[in-house]
Amino acid sequence: MSQLPKVELHLHLEGAAPPAFIRGLAKEKSIDLSGAFRPDGSYDTGDFWHFLKVYEAACTTLQSPEDFRRLTLAVLEESASSGVVYTEAFLSPDFCGGRDLTAWRDYLAAIEAAADQAERDFGITMRGIVTPIRHFGPEKARETALCAAETAGRFLTGFGLGGDEKVLSPKDFRWSFDCAREAGLRLTCHAGEWGGPQSVADAIRDLGVERIGHGVRAIEDLALVDRIAEEGTVLECCPGSNVALGLYPSFRAHPIERLRERGVKVTISTDDPPYFHTTMAREYDRLADAFGWDDEVFGAIARTSLDAAFCDAETKARIGKRLGDRP
Ligand code: ADE
Ligand code: ZN
């Protein structure tokens, strides 16, 4: 299904780094990352908490704007080869100069320059969503929000929250989300992945987000599912990520189809593709196998994704043409 035009809303830039790319940087900088890889060269992902450790270890190799420029190009080339025409990537000032605003501006400029080049070379458009990391705590999230607020604009369009959903609660991050909202950023939050339906309800109530990262465990409370459907909250579903990390035993057991049938706006993303041995084309293939989804279903989901994208109207109209909208 690599030929269908796709819109991805949930992709961690560092989490999309090809393992060979990270190994190359580790070698250049003499960083010992041997524990992060399996003998076959893939990331040693394990369960979610092990995954976070390997992820953060891999990020220690990304030390300069130039590293992020190269990373962004590599990631967007790979996404474009899966048919992705528009992608929103989570960017973390924590890994880009340690939340220092001057450094962050340089990192962001390098990422944006690479995105512009990828648009010319590979025909993919990218926008950024700044994402504090929940288990780093609310104080660091505040510094991250200030970086985001100062750089909000055409390229940086959103603010989110990733990391370990089992620690702290959405309300601990209210200041950061209010700061981002006041700067004009659109809001999303990881919830309902490792936390249950209450975690999704809390993120909506306490942070006022319009999208939820994952959100799939809302299925455990059908009244909440109906509310999400009615209010039009969009779920950034990443089925391959959930199956790889053991949240569901198979694609067929994944709730994305039950959520869709009940009227929820579901979308399809890869999260951290090489960690989970996936790509957007592979997600489409596996969803088609599991649920019999055809081009019409995938076309409707791509349209839902574009409607929920955080970019400006002109960009949406341009991408819409690539999804088959009439001019
Ligand atoms: N950061 C990268 N991938 C993540 C995920 N699946 N959940 C939470 N935080 C993440
Ligand atoms: Zn994620």
Short mmCIF file of C-alpha atoms and ligand atoms in Angstrom, two decimals:
data_model
loop_
_atom_site.label_atom_id
_atom_site.label_comp_id
_atom_site.label_asym_id
_atom_site.label_seq_id
_atom_site.Cartn_x
_atom_site.Cartn_y
_atom_site.Cartn_z
CA MET A 1 0.00 0.00 0.00
CA SER A 2 3.00 2.28 -0.37
CA GLN A 3 1.33 4.11 -3.29
CA LEU A 4 -1.67 5.47 -1.32
CA PRO A 5 -1.05 9.06 -0.16
CA LYS A 6 -0.81 9.10 3.63
CA VAL A 7 -0.97 11.68 6.42
CA GLU A 8 0.86 10.89 9.66
CA LEU A 9 0.14 12.80 12.87
CA HIS A 10 2.21 10.94 15.49
CA LEU A 11 5.90 10.40 14.85
CA HIS A 12 8.73 11.01 17.33
CA LEU A 13 11.63 12.46 15.33
CA GLU A 14 14.33 10.80 17.47
CA GLY A 15 12.24 7.62 17.66
CA ALA A 16 12.23 7.42 13.88
CA ALA A 17 16.04 7.42 13.65
CA PRO A 18 17.25 4.44 11.62
CA PRO A 19 19.43 2.25 13.91
CA ALA A 20 22.34 2.40 11.46
CA PHE A 21 22.17 6.21 11.60
CA ILE A 22 22.42 6.20 15.41
CA ARG A 23 25.20 3.57 15.33
CA GLY A 24 27.10 5.77 12.87
CA LEU A 25 26.85 8.81 15.17
CA ALA A 26 27.88 6.68 18.18
CA LYS A 27 30.97 5.54 16.29
CA GLU A 28 31.86 9.09 15.18
CA LYS A 29 31.63 10.29 18.79
CA SER A 30 33.03 7.18 20.52
CA ILE A 31 29.84 6.62 22.53
CA ASP A 32 29.33 3.07 23.77
CA LEU A 33 25.79 2.09 22.80
CA SER A 34 26.35 -1.64 22.54
CA GLY A 35 23.50 -2.41 24.98
CA ALA A 36 20.98 -0.60 22.79
CA PHE A 37 21.12 -2.97 19.82
CA ARG A 38 20.42 -6.62 19.11
CA PRO A 39 23.02 -8.72 17.28
CA ASP A 40 21.08 -8.18 14.02
CA GLY A 41 21.57 -4.41 14.39
CA SER A 42 17.95 -3.54 15.31
CA TYR A 43 17.07 -1.62 18.46
CA ASP A 44 16.72 -3.77 21.59
CA THR A 45 13.20 -2.52 22.30
CA GLY A 46 11.84 -4.88 25.03
CA ASP A 47 8.86 -3.62 27.03
CA PHE A 48 7.80 0.06 27.16
CA TRP A 49 10.07 1.01 30.06
CA HIS A 50 13.08 -0.71 28.51
CA PHE A 51 12.19 0.97 25.22
CA LEU A 52 12.29 4.40 26.92
CA LYS A 53 15.78 3.64 28.30
CA VAL A 54 17.13 2.53 24.92
CA TYR A 55 15.46 5.55 23.28
CA GLU A 56 17.07 7.98 25.71
CA ALA A 57 20.46 6.26 25.32
CA ALA A 58 20.20 6.54 21.52
CA CYS A 59 19.39 10.26 21.90
CA THR A 60 22.75 10.89 23.61
CA THR A 61 24.36 10.57 20.15
CA LEU A 62 22.30 13.51 18.82
CA GLN A 63 24.41 16.44 19.99
CA SER A 64 24.21 19.27 17.46
CA PRO A 65 21.86 21.03 15.04
CA GLU A 66 23.80 19.36 12.22
CA ASP A 67 22.98 15.91 13.71
CA PHE A 68 19.31 16.86 13.73
CA ARG A 69 19.49 18.20 10.18
CA ARG A 70 20.83 14.86 8.99
CA LEU A 71 18.33 12.95 11.15
CA THR A 72 15.37 14.90 9.79
CA LEU A 73 16.41 14.27 6.18
CA ALA A 74 16.88 10.53 6.81
CA VAL A 75 13.51 10.24 8.56
CA LEU A 76 11.57 12.18 5.93
CA GLU A 77 13.13 10.24 3.05
CA GLU A 78 11.97 7.02 4.71
CA SER A 79 8.46 8.36 5.38
CA ALA A 80 8.12 9.62 1.80
CA SER A 81 9.04 6.18 0.49
CA SER A 82 5.99 4.85 2.39
CA GLY A 83 3.72 7.32 0.58
CA VAL A 84 3.51 9.87 3.40
CA VAL A 85 2.78 13.31 1.93
CA TYR A 86 2.36 15.17 5.24
CA THR A 87 3.79 14.36 8.66
CA GLU A 88 3.74 15.96 12.09
CA ALA A 89 6.84 15.13 14.12
CA PHE A 90 7.30 15.42 17.86
CA LEU A 91 10.37 17.50 18.70
CA SER A 92 11.93 17.54 22.16
CA PRO A 93 13.93 20.55 23.37
CA ASP A 94 15.18 18.17 26.10
CA PHE A 95 17.28 16.45 23.41
CA CYS A 96 17.98 19.67 21.49
CA GLY A 97 20.28 21.72 23.68
CA GLY A 98 18.71 20.90 27.06
CA ARG A 99 15.80 23.36 26.81
CA ASP A 100 18.05 26.42 26.40
CA LEU A 101 16.12 28.85 24.20
CA THR A 102 19.11 30.10 22.18
CA ALA A 103 20.27 26.55 21.48
CA TRP A 104 16.71 25.42 20.73
CA ARG A 105 16.35 28.13 18.06
CA ASP A 106 19.46 26.75 16.32
CA TYR A 107 18.25 23.15 16.50
CA LEU A 108 14.80 24.10 15.26
CA ALA A 109 16.27 26.11 12.38
CA ALA A 110 18.33 23.07 11.32
CA ILE A 111 15.28 20.77 11.50
CA GLU A 112 13.18 23.26 9.51
CA ALA A 113 15.91 23.65 6.86
CA ALA A 114 16.01 19.86 6.46
CA ALA A 115 12.21 19.74 6.22
CA ASP A 116 12.28 22.38 3.46
CA GLN A 117 14.88 20.35 1.59
CA ALA A 118 12.85 17.15 2.02
CA GLU A 119 9.79 18.93 0.66
CA ARG A 120 11.74 19.84 -2.49
CA ASP A 121 13.55 16.50 -2.84
CA PHE A 122 11.01 13.93 -1.65
CA GLY A 123 7.65 15.72 -1.86
CA ILE A 124 6.81 15.40 1.85
CA THR A 125 5.66 18.29 4.07
CA MET A 126 6.54 18.31 7.77
CA ARG A 127 5.36 20.36 10.73
CA GLY A 128 6.65 20.16 14.32
CA ILE A 129 4.97 19.53 17.68
CA VAL A 130 7.07 20.34 20.74
CA THR A 131 6.81 17.58 23.29
CA PRO A 132 7.97 17.66 26.90
CA ILE A 133 8.63 14.28 28.48
CA ARG A 134 6.29 13.45 31.32
CA HIS A 135 8.75 11.56 33.53
CA PHE A 136 11.22 14.47 33.33
CA GLY A 137 8.66 16.39 35.43
CA PRO A 138 6.56 19.60 35.29
CA GLU A 139 9.45 22.04 35.85
CA LYS A 140 11.31 20.88 32.74
CA ALA A 141 7.98 20.87 30.89
CA ARG A 142 7.59 24.56 31.77
CA GLU A 143 11.00 25.36 30.27
CA THR A 144 10.03 23.31 27.22
CA ALA A 145 6.74 25.20 26.89
CA LEU A 146 8.62 28.51 26.95
CA CYS A 147 10.87 27.27 24.11
CA ALA A 148 7.75 26.24 22.18
CA ALA A 149 5.91 29.51 22.82
CA GLU A 150 8.89 31.58 21.62
CA THR A 151 9.18 29.63 18.36
CA ALA A 152 5.52 28.97 17.50
CA GLY A 153 4.63 29.72 13.89
CA ARG A 154 4.32 28.28 10.40
CA PHE A 155 6.61 25.31 11.10
CA LEU A 156 6.08 24.76 14.82
CA THR A 157 2.35 24.31 15.15
CA GLY A 158 1.66 22.10 18.16
CA PHE A 159 2.45 21.10 21.72
CA GLY A 160 2.11 17.64 23.24
CA LEU A 161 3.23 15.41 26.08
CA GLY A 162 5.05 12.09 25.74
CA GLY A 163 6.93 9.79 28.11
CA ASP A 164 5.81 7.54 30.94
CA GLU A 165 2.06 7.84 31.40
CA LYS A 166 2.26 5.98 34.72
CA VAL A 167 3.90 8.91 36.50
CA LEU A 168 2.28 12.25 37.45
CA SER A 169 -1.05 13.40 35.92
CA PRO A 170 -2.12 15.71 33.11
CA LYS A 171 -3.08 18.44 35.59
CA ASP A 172 0.58 18.67 36.69
CA PHE A 173 1.31 20.01 33.19
CA ARG A 174 -1.54 22.53 33.01
CA TRP A 175 0.74 25.58 33.19
CA SER A 176 2.78 24.33 30.22
CA PHE A 177 -0.30 23.60 28.14
CA ASP A 178 -1.86 26.99 28.98
CA CYS A 179 1.40 28.68 27.98
CA ALA A 180 1.47 26.79 24.66
CA ARG A 181 -2.22 27.51 23.96
CA GLU A 182 -1.72 31.23 24.60
CA ALA A 183 1.13 31.18 22.06
CA GLY A 184 -1.32 29.84 19.45
CA LEU A 185 -0.12 26.23 19.50
CA ARG A 186 -2.60 23.39 19.00
CA LEU A 187 -2.65 20.66 21.65
CA THR A 188 -2.31 16.89 21.92
CA CYS A 189 -1.26 14.54 24.74
CA HIS A 190 -0.20 10.89 25.00
CA ALA A 191 -2.88 9.12 27.06
CA GLY A 192 -4.74 5.81 27.10
CA GLU A 193 -1.65 3.83 26.11
CA TRP A 194 -0.29 2.66 29.49
CA GLY A 195 -2.99 4.46 31.46
CA GLY A 196 -6.66 3.44 31.26
CA PRO A 197 -9.70 5.43 30.10
CA GLN A 198 -9.49 7.80 33.09
CA SER A 199 -6.11 8.97 31.80
CA VAL A 200 -7.76 9.94 28.48
CA ALA A 201 -10.63 11.72 30.25
CA ASP A 202 -8.15 13.60 32.48
CA ALA A 203 -6.07 14.79 29.51
CA ILE A 204 -9.18 16.14 27.76
CA ARG A 205 -10.58 17.79 30.90
CA ASP A 206 -7.37 19.13 32.45
CA LEU A 207 -5.37 20.11 29.36
CA GLY A 208 -8.11 20.90 26.82
CA VAL A 209 -6.42 18.88 24.07
CA GLU A 210 -8.13 18.32 20.72
CA ARG A 211 -6.17 15.18 19.88
CA ILE A 212 -4.97 12.25 21.99
CA GLY A 213 -1.78 10.30 21.31
CA HIS A 214 -2.91 6.65 21.24
CA GLY A 215 -6.09 6.99 23.35
CA VAL A 216 -6.98 3.41 22.46
CA ARG A 217 -7.69 2.30 26.01
CA ALA A 218 -10.75 4.57 25.94
CA ILE A 219 -12.36 1.38 24.57
CA GLU A 220 -12.51 0.11 28.17
CA ASP A 221 -15.21 2.72 28.91
CA LEU A 222 -17.89 2.88 26.21
CA ALA A 223 -19.47 6.03 27.66
CA LEU A 224 -16.12 7.76 27.19
CA VAL A 225 -15.86 6.37 23.64
CA ASP A 226 -19.28 7.88 22.85
CA ARG A 227 -18.23 11.23 24.33
CA ILE A 228 -15.00 11.29 22.32
CA ALA A 229 -16.97 10.45 19.17
CA GLU A 230 -19.52 13.19 19.88
CA GLU A 231 -16.94 15.84 20.68
CA GLY A 232 -14.78 14.92 17.68
CA THR A 233 -11.60 14.27 19.66
CA VAL A 234 -9.10 12.70 17.26
CA LEU A 235 -7.11 9.60 18.26
CA GLU A 236 -3.57 9.28 16.91
CA CYS A 237 -3.60 5.47 16.80
CA CYS A 238 -0.31 3.60 16.38
CA PRO A 239 -1.37 -0.05 16.18
CA GLY A 240 2.05 -1.49 15.28
CA SER A 241 3.60 0.30 18.27
CA ASN A 242 0.91 -1.07 20.60
CA VAL A 243 1.35 -4.63 19.32
CA ALA A 244 5.17 -4.47 19.41
CA LEU A 245 5.12 -3.24 23.03
CA GLY A 246 2.64 -5.96 24.08
CA LEU A 247 -0.42 -3.79 24.76
CA TYR A 248 -2.45 -6.01 22.37
CA PRO A 249 -1.49 -9.48 21.15
CA SER A 250 -2.23 -8.82 17.46
CA PHE A 251 -3.62 -6.31 14.96
CA ARG A 252 -6.92 -8.18 15.00
CA ALA A 253 -7.16 -7.65 18.77
CA HIS A 254 -6.40 -3.91 18.44
CA PRO A 255 -9.42 -1.66 19.23
CA ILE A 256 -8.93 0.73 16.28
CA GLU A 257 -11.74 -0.92 14.27
CA ARG A 258 -14.18 -0.98 17.21
CA LEU A 259 -13.44 2.69 17.91
CA ARG A 260 -13.97 3.57 14.24
CA GLU A 261 -17.25 1.64 14.08
CA ARG A 262 -18.49 3.56 17.10
CA GLY A 263 -17.84 6.87 15.34
CA VAL A 264 -14.48 7.90 16.78
CA LYS A 265 -12.12 9.86 14.49
CA VAL A 266 -9.22 7.41 14.32
CA THR A 267 -6.00 8.09 12.42
CA ILE A 268 -2.95 5.90 11.65
CA SER A 269 0.67 6.58 12.66
CA THR A 270 3.89 4.70 13.39
CA ASP A 271 5.13 6.37 16.64
CA ASP A 272 8.78 5.19 16.56
CA PRO A 273 8.90 3.05 13.40
CA PRO A 274 12.32 1.31 13.51
CA TYR A 275 11.87 0.43 17.19
CA PHE A 276 8.65 -1.36 16.28
CA HIS A 277 9.77 -2.78 12.91
CA THR A 278 7.13 -0.82 11.08
CA THR A 279 6.53 1.83 8.41
CA MET A 280 3.33 3.59 7.32
CA ALA A 281 3.07 1.21 4.35
CA ARG A 282 3.37 -1.74 6.71
CA GLU A 283 0.71 -0.33 9.07
CA TYR A 284 -1.66 -0.06 6.10
CA ASP A 285 -0.91 -3.62 4.96
CA ARG A 286 -1.45 -5.06 8.42
CA LEU A 287 -4.70 -3.11 8.94
CA ALA A 288 -5.98 -4.26 5.53
CA ASP A 289 -5.18 -7.88 6.49
CA ALA A 290 -6.72 -7.61 9.95
CA PHE A 291 -9.91 -5.71 9.15
CA GLY A 292 -10.36 -5.90 5.38
CA TRP A 293 -9.94 -2.14 5.04
CA ASP A 294 -9.85 -1.00 1.41
CA ASP A 295 -8.70 2.15 -0.40
CA GLU A 296 -11.97 3.89 0.47
CA VAL A 297 -11.50 3.37 4.23
CA PHE A 298 -7.86 4.43 4.06
CA GLY A 299 -8.80 7.46 1.94
CA ALA A 300 -11.38 8.55 4.52
CA ILE A 301 -8.84 8.11 7.34
CA ALA A 302 -6.24 10.19 5.46
CA ARG A 303 -8.89 12.92 5.05
CA THR A 304 -9.74 12.79 8.78
CA SER A 305 -6.01 13.04 9.55
CA LEU A 306 -5.56 16.08 7.33
CA ASP A 307 -8.62 17.78 8.85
CA ALA A 308 -7.06 17.22 12.29
CA ALA A 309 -3.58 18.40 11.25
CA PHE A 310 -2.20 21.44 13.06
CA CYS A 311 -0.92 23.26 9.93
CA ASP A 312 -2.45 26.38 8.35
CA ALA A 313 -5.34 26.35 5.87
CA GLU A 314 -3.18 27.02 2.81
CA THR A 315 -0.96 24.00 3.59
CA LYS A 316 -4.06 21.86 4.19
CA ALA A 317 -5.53 22.85 0.84
CA ARG A 318 -2.25 22.01 -0.92
CA ILE A 319 -1.98 18.60 0.77
CA GLY A 320 -5.69 18.00 0.17
CA LYS A 321 -5.05 18.07 -3.59
CA ARG A 322 -2.57 15.25 -3.15
CA LEU A 323 -5.26 13.23 -1.38
CA GLY A 324 -7.45 13.68 -4.43
CA ASP A 325 -9.48 16.78 -3.51
CA ARG A 326 -10.72 18.75 -6.50
CA PRO A 327 -8.93 22.12 -6.86
N1 ADE B 1 7.98 8.52 23.39
C1 ADE B 1 8.30 7.87 22.28
N2 ADE B 1 7.38 6.90 22.02
C2 ADE B 1 6.46 6.98 23.01
C3 ADE B 1 5.28 6.27 23.30
N3 ADE B 1 4.85 5.26 22.53
N4 ADE B 1 4.60 6.60 24.41
C4 ADE B 1 5.03 7.59 25.18
N5 ADE B 1 6.14 8.29 24.96
C5 ADE B 1 6.85 7.99 23.88
ZN ZN B 2 4.21 8.47 20.83
#
